Amino acid sequence: MTEHVWSYQPTAGRLAGDDLTGYKVEAADGSIGKVDKHSDEVGDAYLVVDTGVWIFGKEVLLPAATVVRIDTEDQKIYVDRTKEQIKNAPEFHRDKHLGDAGYREDLGTYYSSGPPFGGRPA
C-alpha cells in the first residue's frame, strides 16, 4: 500500500498548522525550488514545489514521507530524494492532478517502491 507516503515521518519535525509556503526545498543533491502549496491532512499530506528555473515553469508534488527534516529557522525543507528521482516522478499538473486519486496512487507507488528511496534508481 502507498498510504504511508502521505504522512510526515515522526522525525521530520513537522508541527501541524505551521505555514510552509515559501520554504526552500532541498533534495539530497541540491535545491529544487520553493513550497507553493502544502497539505497537513492526515493521510493526505504533501508539498507542491515550484521548481523555478530548475525545471522551468513546472511544479512537482512530493508526498510528506519524502520530508526528512524541516528547519523552521532557515525556512528549509530537506527531502530524501535526488533531483533526478524527483524529475523522473510522474508529471504533475495542479489543475489536473491535485484531486486525482489515480494520480495520487501512481505517485505513491513511485515514491514508496524501488531502491534506495523509491522511484527509479538514480
Short mmCIF file of N, CA and C in Angstrom, two decimals:
data_model
loop_
_atom_site.label_atom_id
_atom_site.label_comp_id
_atom_site.label_asym_id
_atom_site.label_seq_id
_atom_site.Cartn_x
_atom_site.Cartn_y
_atom_site.Cartn_z
N MET A 1 0.83 -1.19 0.00
CA MET A 1 0.00 0.00 0.00
C MET A 1 0.87 1.25 0.00
N THR A 2 0.30 2.34 -0.46
CA THR A 2 1.08 3.58 -0.58
C THR A 2 0.62 4.65 0.41
N GLU A 3 -0.31 4.32 1.31
CA GLU A 3 -0.85 5.33 2.22
C GLU A 3 0.21 5.99 3.09
N HIS A 4 1.23 5.21 3.49
CA HIS A 4 2.25 5.77 4.39
C HIS A 4 3.05 6.91 3.76
N VAL A 5 3.09 7.01 2.45
CA VAL A 5 3.86 8.09 1.82
C VAL A 5 3.17 9.44 1.98
N TRP A 6 1.93 9.44 2.38
CA TRP A 6 1.16 10.68 2.52
C TRP A 6 1.11 11.19 3.96
N SER A 7 2.05 10.72 4.78
CA SER A 7 2.16 11.19 6.17
C SER A 7 3.60 11.58 6.45
N TYR A 8 3.78 12.64 7.24
CA TYR A 8 5.13 13.06 7.61
C TYR A 8 5.78 12.03 8.52
N GLN A 9 7.08 11.84 8.35
CA GLN A 9 7.83 10.97 9.23
C GLN A 9 7.87 11.64 10.62
N PRO A 10 7.78 10.85 11.69
CA PRO A 10 7.77 11.43 13.04
C PRO A 10 9.02 12.25 13.34
N THR A 11 10.12 11.94 12.70
CA THR A 11 11.39 12.63 12.96
C THR A 11 11.59 13.88 12.09
N ALA A 12 10.64 14.20 11.22
CA ALA A 12 10.80 15.34 10.29
C ALA A 12 10.72 16.69 10.99
N GLY A 13 10.09 16.72 12.16
CA GLY A 13 9.96 17.99 12.86
C GLY A 13 8.77 18.82 12.40
N ARG A 14 7.79 18.18 11.80
CA ARG A 14 6.61 18.87 11.30
C ARG A 14 5.67 19.20 12.43
N LEU A 15 5.31 20.48 12.53
CA LEU A 15 4.33 20.91 13.51
C LEU A 15 3.06 21.29 12.77
N ALA A 16 1.99 20.58 13.02
CA ALA A 16 0.73 20.83 12.33
C ALA A 16 0.34 22.30 12.51
N GLY A 17 -0.11 22.89 11.44
CA GLY A 17 -0.54 24.27 11.49
C GLY A 17 0.52 25.26 11.04
N ASP A 18 1.80 24.87 11.01
CA ASP A 18 2.85 25.75 10.51
C ASP A 18 2.66 25.96 9.02
N ASP A 19 2.80 27.21 8.58
CA ASP A 19 2.70 27.52 7.16
C ASP A 19 4.06 27.33 6.51
N LEU A 20 4.16 26.37 5.60
CA LEU A 20 5.43 26.07 4.93
C LEU A 20 5.57 26.79 3.59
N THR A 21 4.57 27.56 3.20
CA THR A 21 4.61 28.28 1.94
C THR A 21 5.84 29.18 1.90
N GLY A 22 6.60 29.06 0.80
CA GLY A 22 7.80 29.87 0.63
C GLY A 22 9.07 29.22 1.14
N TYR A 23 8.96 28.13 1.89
CA TYR A 23 10.16 27.43 2.36
C TYR A 23 10.93 26.88 1.15
N LYS A 24 12.24 26.94 1.21
CA LYS A 24 13.07 26.35 0.17
C LYS A 24 13.10 24.84 0.38
N VAL A 25 13.17 24.10 -0.73
CA VAL A 25 13.18 22.64 -0.66
C VAL A 25 14.51 22.14 -1.21
N GLU A 26 15.18 21.33 -0.40
CA GLU A 26 16.49 20.78 -0.74
C GLU A 26 16.39 19.28 -0.94
N ALA A 27 16.74 18.83 -2.15
CA ALA A 27 16.85 17.40 -2.43
C ALA A 27 18.17 16.91 -1.84
N ALA A 28 18.42 15.62 -1.93
CA ALA A 28 19.67 15.05 -1.40
C ALA A 28 20.89 15.65 -2.09
N ASP A 29 20.70 16.17 -3.31
CA ASP A 29 21.84 16.68 -4.08
C ASP A 29 21.67 18.13 -4.56
N GLY A 30 20.84 18.90 -3.87
CA GLY A 30 20.74 20.32 -4.22
C GLY A 30 19.31 20.85 -4.16
N SER A 31 19.20 22.14 -4.37
CA SER A 31 17.93 22.85 -4.27
C SER A 31 17.01 22.51 -5.44
N ILE A 32 15.71 22.37 -5.15
CA ILE A 32 14.75 22.10 -6.23
C ILE A 32 13.68 23.18 -6.36
N GLY A 33 13.57 24.09 -5.40
CA GLY A 33 12.58 25.15 -5.51
C GLY A 33 12.01 25.55 -4.17
N LYS A 34 10.79 26.12 -4.23
CA LYS A 34 10.12 26.60 -3.03
C LYS A 34 8.71 26.03 -2.94
N VAL A 35 8.24 25.87 -1.70
CA VAL A 35 6.88 25.37 -1.48
C VAL A 35 5.87 26.42 -1.92
N ASP A 36 4.96 26.00 -2.79
CA ASP A 36 3.91 26.88 -3.28
C ASP A 36 2.58 26.58 -2.57
N LYS A 37 2.40 25.31 -2.19
CA LYS A 37 1.19 24.86 -1.51
C LYS A 37 1.55 23.62 -0.70
N HIS A 38 0.83 23.40 0.37
CA HIS A 38 1.04 22.18 1.16
C HIS A 38 -0.24 21.78 1.85
N SER A 39 -0.28 20.51 2.25
CA SER A 39 -1.43 19.98 2.96
C SER A 39 -0.94 19.26 4.21
N ASP A 40 -1.69 19.42 5.28
CA ASP A 40 -1.40 18.73 6.54
C ASP A 40 -2.44 17.66 6.84
N GLU A 41 -3.35 17.42 5.91
CA GLU A 41 -4.42 16.46 6.19
C GLU A 41 -3.85 15.09 6.51
N VAL A 42 -4.36 14.47 7.55
CA VAL A 42 -3.90 13.15 7.97
C VAL A 42 -4.11 12.17 6.82
N GLY A 43 -3.03 11.49 6.44
CA GLY A 43 -3.09 10.52 5.36
C GLY A 43 -3.11 11.13 3.97
N ASP A 44 -3.03 12.46 3.88
CA ASP A 44 -3.03 13.14 2.58
C ASP A 44 -2.15 14.39 2.64
N ALA A 45 -1.00 14.27 3.29
CA ALA A 45 -0.09 15.42 3.42
C ALA A 45 0.91 15.42 2.27
N TYR A 46 1.16 16.61 1.74
CA TYR A 46 2.06 16.73 0.60
C TYR A 46 2.60 18.16 0.49
N LEU A 47 3.58 18.33 -0.39
CA LEU A 47 4.11 19.65 -0.75
C LEU A 47 3.98 19.80 -2.26
N VAL A 48 3.54 20.97 -2.70
CA VAL A 48 3.62 21.33 -4.11
C VAL A 48 4.79 22.31 -4.20
N VAL A 49 5.80 21.93 -5.01
CA VAL A 49 7.03 22.72 -5.09
C VAL A 49 7.12 23.36 -6.47
N ASP A 50 7.26 24.70 -6.46
CA ASP A 50 7.52 25.44 -7.69
C ASP A 50 9.02 25.30 -7.96
N THR A 51 9.37 24.66 -9.06
CA THR A 51 10.78 24.35 -9.35
C THR A 51 11.54 25.52 -9.97
N GLY A 52 10.86 26.62 -10.26
CA GLY A 52 11.55 27.80 -10.79
C GLY A 52 12.36 27.47 -12.03
N VAL A 53 13.64 27.83 -12.02
CA VAL A 53 14.49 27.62 -13.19
C VAL A 53 15.00 26.19 -13.32
N TRP A 54 14.90 25.40 -12.24
CA TRP A 54 15.40 24.03 -12.30
C TRP A 54 14.65 23.23 -13.37
N ILE A 55 13.33 23.19 -13.28
CA ILE A 55 12.50 22.62 -14.35
C ILE A 55 11.54 23.75 -14.72
N PHE A 56 11.99 24.64 -15.57
CA PHE A 56 11.31 25.90 -15.85
C PHE A 56 9.80 25.74 -16.05
N GLY A 57 9.06 26.49 -15.24
CA GLY A 57 7.61 26.53 -15.38
C GLY A 57 6.88 25.31 -14.86
N LYS A 58 7.55 24.43 -14.14
CA LYS A 58 6.93 23.20 -13.66
C LYS A 58 6.78 23.22 -12.15
N GLU A 59 5.85 22.43 -11.69
CA GLU A 59 5.68 22.15 -10.27
C GLU A 59 5.81 20.65 -10.08
N VAL A 60 6.21 20.25 -8.88
CA VAL A 60 6.24 18.84 -8.53
C VAL A 60 5.46 18.65 -7.24
N LEU A 61 4.87 17.48 -7.12
CA LEU A 61 4.13 17.12 -5.91
C LEU A 61 4.96 16.10 -5.16
N LEU A 62 5.30 16.41 -3.91
CA LEU A 62 6.09 15.50 -3.08
C LEU A 62 5.24 15.01 -1.91
N PRO A 63 5.06 13.70 -1.80
CA PRO A 63 4.36 13.17 -0.63
C PRO A 63 5.13 13.52 0.65
N ALA A 64 4.41 13.70 1.74
CA ALA A 64 5.00 14.13 3.00
C ALA A 64 6.11 13.21 3.50
N ALA A 65 6.03 11.91 3.20
CA ALA A 65 7.04 10.97 3.71
C ALA A 65 8.42 11.21 3.12
N THR A 66 8.52 11.99 2.04
CA THR A 66 9.83 12.30 1.47
C THR A 66 10.59 13.32 2.32
N VAL A 67 9.87 14.00 3.21
CA VAL A 67 10.48 15.04 4.06
C VAL A 67 11.22 14.37 5.22
N VAL A 68 12.52 14.67 5.33
CA VAL A 68 13.30 14.12 6.44
C VAL A 68 13.56 15.14 7.53
N ARG A 69 13.54 16.43 7.16
CA ARG A 69 13.80 17.45 8.18
C ARG A 69 13.22 18.78 7.73
N ILE A 70 12.63 19.49 8.68
CA ILE A 70 12.13 20.83 8.43
C ILE A 70 12.88 21.77 9.36
N ASP A 71 13.57 22.73 8.77
CA ASP A 71 14.34 23.72 9.53
C ASP A 71 13.54 25.03 9.51
N THR A 72 12.80 25.29 10.59
CA THR A 72 11.95 26.47 10.63
C THR A 72 12.77 27.76 10.73
N GLU A 73 13.95 27.67 11.33
CA GLU A 73 14.79 28.86 11.47
C GLU A 73 15.28 29.35 10.10
N ASP A 74 15.77 28.43 9.28
CA ASP A 74 16.27 28.79 7.94
C ASP A 74 15.20 28.67 6.86
N GLN A 75 14.00 28.24 7.25
CA GLN A 75 12.88 28.03 6.33
C GLN A 75 13.30 27.13 5.15
N LYS A 76 13.82 25.95 5.51
CA LYS A 76 14.22 24.96 4.51
C LYS A 76 13.61 23.61 4.87
N ILE A 77 13.25 22.89 3.82
CA ILE A 77 12.73 21.54 3.96
C ILE A 77 13.67 20.61 3.21
N TYR A 78 14.10 19.55 3.87
CA TYR A 78 15.03 18.59 3.28
C TYR A 78 14.27 17.31 2.95
N VAL A 79 14.44 16.83 1.72
CA VAL A 79 13.79 15.59 1.29
C VAL A 79 14.85 14.55 0.96
N ASP A 80 14.45 13.28 1.07
CA ASP A 80 15.41 12.18 0.90
C ASP A 80 15.40 11.59 -0.51
N ARG A 81 15.20 12.43 -1.49
CA ARG A 81 15.25 12.01 -2.89
C ARG A 81 16.26 12.89 -3.63
N THR A 82 16.82 12.35 -4.71
CA THR A 82 17.72 13.14 -5.54
C THR A 82 16.89 13.97 -6.51
N LYS A 83 17.54 14.95 -7.10
CA LYS A 83 16.88 15.77 -8.10
C LYS A 83 16.40 14.90 -9.27
N GLU A 84 17.20 13.93 -9.65
CA GLU A 84 16.85 13.05 -10.76
C GLU A 84 15.61 12.22 -10.43
N GLN A 85 15.53 11.69 -9.20
CA GLN A 85 14.36 10.92 -8.79
C GLN A 85 13.11 11.78 -8.84
N ILE A 86 13.22 13.01 -8.38
CA ILE A 86 12.08 13.92 -8.38
C ILE A 86 11.69 14.28 -9.81
N LYS A 87 12.67 14.55 -10.63
CA LYS A 87 12.42 14.91 -12.03
C LYS A 87 11.76 13.75 -12.79
N ASN A 88 12.08 12.50 -12.44
CA ASN A 88 11.54 11.32 -13.13
C ASN A 88 10.19 10.86 -12.59
N ALA A 89 9.68 11.53 -11.56
CA ALA A 89 8.38 11.17 -10.99
C ALA A 89 7.28 11.45 -12.03
N PRO A 90 6.12 10.80 -11.87
CA PRO A 90 5.02 11.11 -12.78
C PRO A 90 4.77 12.62 -12.83
N GLU A 91 4.64 13.14 -14.05
CA GLU A 91 4.49 14.59 -14.24
C GLU A 91 3.25 15.11 -13.52
N PHE A 92 3.37 16.29 -12.92
CA PHE A 92 2.30 16.88 -12.12
C PHE A 92 1.77 18.14 -12.79
N HIS A 93 0.44 18.20 -12.90
CA HIS A 93 -0.25 19.41 -13.36
C HIS A 93 -1.32 19.71 -12.31
N ARG A 94 -1.16 20.83 -11.62
CA ARG A 94 -2.02 21.17 -10.48
C ARG A 94 -3.51 21.04 -10.81
N ASP A 95 -3.95 21.65 -11.90
CA ASP A 95 -5.37 21.65 -12.24
C ASP A 95 -5.91 20.26 -12.52
N LYS A 96 -5.07 19.40 -13.03
CA LYS A 96 -5.49 18.07 -13.44
C LYS A 96 -5.29 17.02 -12.35
N HIS A 97 -4.21 17.12 -11.57
CA HIS A 97 -3.81 16.03 -10.69
C HIS A 97 -4.05 16.22 -9.19
N LEU A 98 -4.25 17.44 -8.73
CA LEU A 98 -4.30 17.67 -7.28
C LEU A 98 -5.37 16.84 -6.59
N GLY A 99 -6.53 16.67 -7.17
CA GLY A 99 -7.57 15.86 -6.54
C GLY A 99 -7.79 14.51 -7.20
N ASP A 100 -6.85 14.08 -8.04
CA ASP A 100 -6.99 12.85 -8.83
C ASP A 100 -6.47 11.64 -8.06
N ALA A 101 -7.37 10.76 -7.65
CA ALA A 101 -6.99 9.58 -6.86
C ALA A 101 -6.06 8.65 -7.64
N GLY A 102 -6.26 8.52 -8.94
CA GLY A 102 -5.40 7.67 -9.76
C GLY A 102 -3.97 8.20 -9.82
N TYR A 103 -3.84 9.52 -9.98
CA TYR A 103 -2.51 10.14 -9.99
C TYR A 103 -1.85 9.95 -8.63
N ARG A 104 -2.62 10.16 -7.58
CA ARG A 104 -2.08 10.00 -6.23
C ARG A 104 -1.56 8.58 -6.01
N GLU A 105 -2.29 7.60 -6.50
CA GLU A 105 -1.87 6.20 -6.37
C GLU A 105 -0.58 5.96 -7.16
N ASP A 106 -0.52 6.48 -8.39
CA ASP A 106 0.70 6.33 -9.21
C ASP A 106 1.90 6.98 -8.53
N LEU A 107 1.71 8.18 -8.01
CA LEU A 107 2.80 8.90 -7.36
C LEU A 107 3.20 8.19 -6.07
N GLY A 108 2.22 7.72 -5.31
CA GLY A 108 2.51 6.99 -4.08
C GLY A 108 3.30 5.73 -4.35
N THR A 109 2.95 5.02 -5.42
CA THR A 109 3.68 3.82 -5.81
C THR A 109 5.11 4.18 -6.20
N TYR A 110 5.27 5.24 -6.97
CA TYR A 110 6.59 5.68 -7.41
C TYR A 110 7.50 5.98 -6.20
N TYR A 111 6.97 6.72 -5.23
CA TYR A 111 7.79 7.11 -4.09
C TYR A 111 7.91 6.06 -3.01
N SER A 112 7.09 5.01 -3.06
CA SER A 112 7.17 4.00 -1.99
C SER A 112 7.90 2.73 -2.41
N SER A 113 8.30 2.64 -3.67
CA SER A 113 8.95 1.41 -4.12
C SER A 113 10.27 1.69 -4.80
N GLY A 114 11.11 0.68 -4.83
CA GLY A 114 12.37 0.80 -5.55
C GLY A 114 13.51 1.30 -4.70
N PRO A 115 14.74 1.04 -5.15
CA PRO A 115 15.92 1.40 -4.38
C PRO A 115 16.34 2.83 -4.62
N PRO A 116 17.03 3.48 -3.74
CA PRO A 116 17.05 3.17 -2.32
C PRO A 116 15.91 3.84 -1.60
N PHE A 117 15.30 4.90 -2.17
CA PHE A 117 14.25 5.64 -1.50
C PHE A 117 13.00 5.74 -2.34
N GLY A 118 12.81 4.87 -3.29
CA GLY A 118 11.64 4.95 -4.13
C GLY A 118 11.98 5.47 -5.51
N GLY A 119 11.08 5.22 -6.41
CA GLY A 119 11.29 5.66 -7.77
C GLY A 119 12.34 4.82 -8.46
N ARG A 120 12.69 5.25 -9.64
CA ARG A 120 13.70 4.54 -10.40
C ARG A 120 15.07 4.86 -9.85
N PRO A 121 16.02 3.92 -9.92
CA PRO A 121 17.37 4.21 -9.42
C PRO A 121 17.95 5.43 -10.11
N ALA A 122 18.63 6.25 -9.33
CA ALA A 122 19.21 7.49 -9.87
C ALA A 122 20.48 7.20 -10.64
#
